[in-house]
Amino acid sequence: GARLTVGFLDGAPADLQTRILSHMNAWGEFCNAKFSPTNVDPQVRITRAKSGYWSYLGVDVRQISKSQATMNLQDFTMQTRESEFVRVVRHETGHTLGFAHEHMRQELEKDLFQQNY
């Protein structure tokens, strides 16, 4: 299974880190993946300072400078609604695990093209 370390680049409070990690680890119900916090050389590097919500896709995180974020959760705090943690953190974690948006899959695009032409 995938064992990935997670670090927070922007000094997120401990309770927020724990909450984000719990939503990331919700993927463990569907796949053999585990996210663990670390302060030393994290594979997944989260910030909340940049604009928007995004994550690099799968092993692309290996290509990103270790001083740069691989996931952004703009302005997330402990006051952020639980539904946003479910919607955004779990979605972006799916990208970190290598899942692209369904409409971006080449197989799907090929199938749709063949059905329509």
Short mmCIF file of C-alpha atoms in Angstrom, two decimals:
data_model
loop_
_atom_site.label_atom_id
_atom_site.label_comp_id
_atom_site.label_asym_id
_atom_site.label_seq_id
_atom_site.Cartn_x
_atom_site.Cartn_y
_atom_site.Cartn_z
CA GLY A 1 0.00 0.00 0.00
CA ALA A 2 0.87 3.65 -0.17
CA ARG A 3 2.42 5.17 2.95
CA LEU A 4 2.83 8.89 2.47
CA THR A 5 4.19 11.49 4.84
CA VAL A 6 2.51 14.89 5.13
CA GLY A 7 3.92 18.21 6.22
CA PHE A 8 2.36 21.65 6.56
CA LEU A 9 4.43 24.49 5.13
CA ASP A 10 2.47 27.37 6.65
CA GLY A 11 2.42 26.65 10.37
CA ALA A 12 -1.11 25.26 10.48
CA PRO A 13 -2.23 24.65 14.08
CA ALA A 14 -1.98 21.08 15.37
CA ASP A 15 -5.75 20.61 15.62
CA LEU A 16 -6.20 21.68 11.99
CA GLN A 17 -3.41 19.36 10.86
CA THR A 18 -5.10 16.47 12.68
CA ARG A 19 -8.46 17.30 11.10
CA ILE A 20 -7.01 17.52 7.58
CA LEU A 21 -5.12 14.25 8.05
CA SER A 22 -8.27 12.49 9.26
CA HIS A 23 -10.02 13.45 6.02
CA MET A 24 -7.02 12.41 3.94
CA ASN A 25 -6.99 9.06 5.72
CA ALA A 26 -10.69 8.53 4.94
CA TRP A 27 -9.37 7.15 1.64
CA GLY A 28 -8.14 4.13 3.63
CA GLU A 29 -11.70 2.82 3.54
CA PHE A 30 -11.39 2.41 -0.25
CA CYS A 31 -7.70 1.74 -0.83
CA ASN A 32 -4.56 0.72 1.01
CA ALA A 33 -3.25 4.24 1.68
CA LYS A 34 -2.10 5.91 4.88
CA PHE A 35 -1.03 9.52 5.43
CA SER A 36 1.20 10.26 8.41
CA PRO A 37 2.43 13.62 9.71
CA THR A 38 6.10 14.49 9.71
CA ASN A 39 8.26 17.56 10.10
CA VAL A 40 11.14 15.98 8.20
CA ASP A 41 11.12 15.78 4.39
CA PRO A 42 7.36 15.23 3.82
CA GLN A 43 6.24 13.75 0.51
CA VAL A 44 2.95 15.68 0.55
CA ARG A 45 3.43 19.34 1.41
CA ILE A 46 0.33 21.35 2.22
CA THR A 47 -0.14 25.09 2.33
CA ARG A 48 -3.20 27.27 2.76
CA ALA A 49 -1.60 30.47 1.52
CA LYS A 50 -1.95 30.17 -2.25
CA SER A 51 -5.07 30.79 -4.28
CA GLY A 52 -7.58 27.98 -4.77
CA TYR A 53 -7.72 24.27 -4.07
CA TRP A 54 -5.34 22.01 -5.95
CA SER A 55 -3.00 19.07 -5.70
CA TYR A 56 -0.36 17.58 -7.93
CA LEU A 57 -1.33 14.23 -9.40
CA GLY A 58 0.20 11.04 -7.98
CA VAL A 59 3.94 10.61 -8.33
CA ASP A 60 4.23 14.08 -9.87
CA VAL A 61 4.87 15.24 -6.29
CA ARG A 62 8.36 13.76 -6.65
CA GLN A 63 9.14 16.34 -9.34
CA ILE A 64 8.26 19.33 -7.13
CA SER A 65 10.98 21.11 -5.18
CA LYS A 66 10.93 20.05 -1.53
CA SER A 67 10.43 23.67 -0.53
CA GLN A 68 7.23 23.94 -2.59
CA ALA A 69 3.68 22.85 -1.78
CA THR A 70 2.14 19.86 -3.52
CA MET A 71 -1.39 20.60 -2.24
CA ASN A 72 -3.16 23.86 -1.50
CA LEU A 73 -6.21 24.29 0.71
CA GLN A 74 -6.77 28.05 0.55
CA ASP A 75 -7.86 29.59 3.84
CA PHE A 76 -8.91 26.33 5.58
CA THR A 77 -9.27 26.81 9.34
CA MET A 78 -10.98 24.99 12.18
CA GLN A 79 -13.99 27.21 11.45
CA THR A 80 -14.32 25.82 7.92
CA ARG A 81 -17.54 23.81 7.59
CA GLU A 82 -17.20 20.04 7.88
CA SER A 83 -18.85 19.63 4.47
CA GLU A 84 -15.95 21.58 2.92
CA PHE A 85 -13.42 19.25 4.53
CA VAL A 86 -15.29 16.31 3.05
CA ARG A 87 -15.68 17.93 -0.36
CA VAL A 88 -12.31 19.62 -0.81
CA VAL A 89 -9.72 17.76 1.29
CA ARG A 90 -10.90 14.33 0.17
CA HIS A 91 -11.11 15.45 -3.45
CA GLU A 92 -7.58 16.89 -3.47
CA THR A 93 -6.27 13.83 -1.64
CA GLY A 94 -7.67 11.71 -4.47
CA HIS A 95 -5.46 13.68 -6.85
CA THR A 96 -2.47 13.13 -4.56
CA LEU A 97 -3.21 9.39 -4.80
CA GLY A 98 -3.12 9.65 -8.59
CA PHE A 99 -6.79 9.94 -9.47
CA ALA A 100 -7.51 12.44 -12.24
CA HIS A 101 -10.90 13.93 -12.92
CA GLU A 102 -13.12 11.42 -14.69
CA HIS A 103 -13.54 13.65 -17.72
CA MET A 104 -9.74 13.80 -18.09
CA ARG A 105 -9.27 10.04 -18.54
CA GLN A 106 -8.02 9.25 -22.05
CA GLU A 107 -9.93 5.94 -22.15
CA LEU A 108 -13.18 7.78 -21.45
CA GLU A 109 -12.46 10.41 -24.09
CA LYS A 110 -11.72 7.66 -26.62
CA ASP A 111 -14.94 5.78 -25.75
CA LEU A 112 -17.03 8.94 -26.02
CA PHE A 113 -15.45 9.80 -29.34
CA GLN A 114 -16.17 6.32 -30.74
CA GLN A 115 -19.79 6.44 -29.50
CA ASN A 116 -20.43 9.79 -31.13
CA TYR A 117 -18.67 9.22 -34.48
#
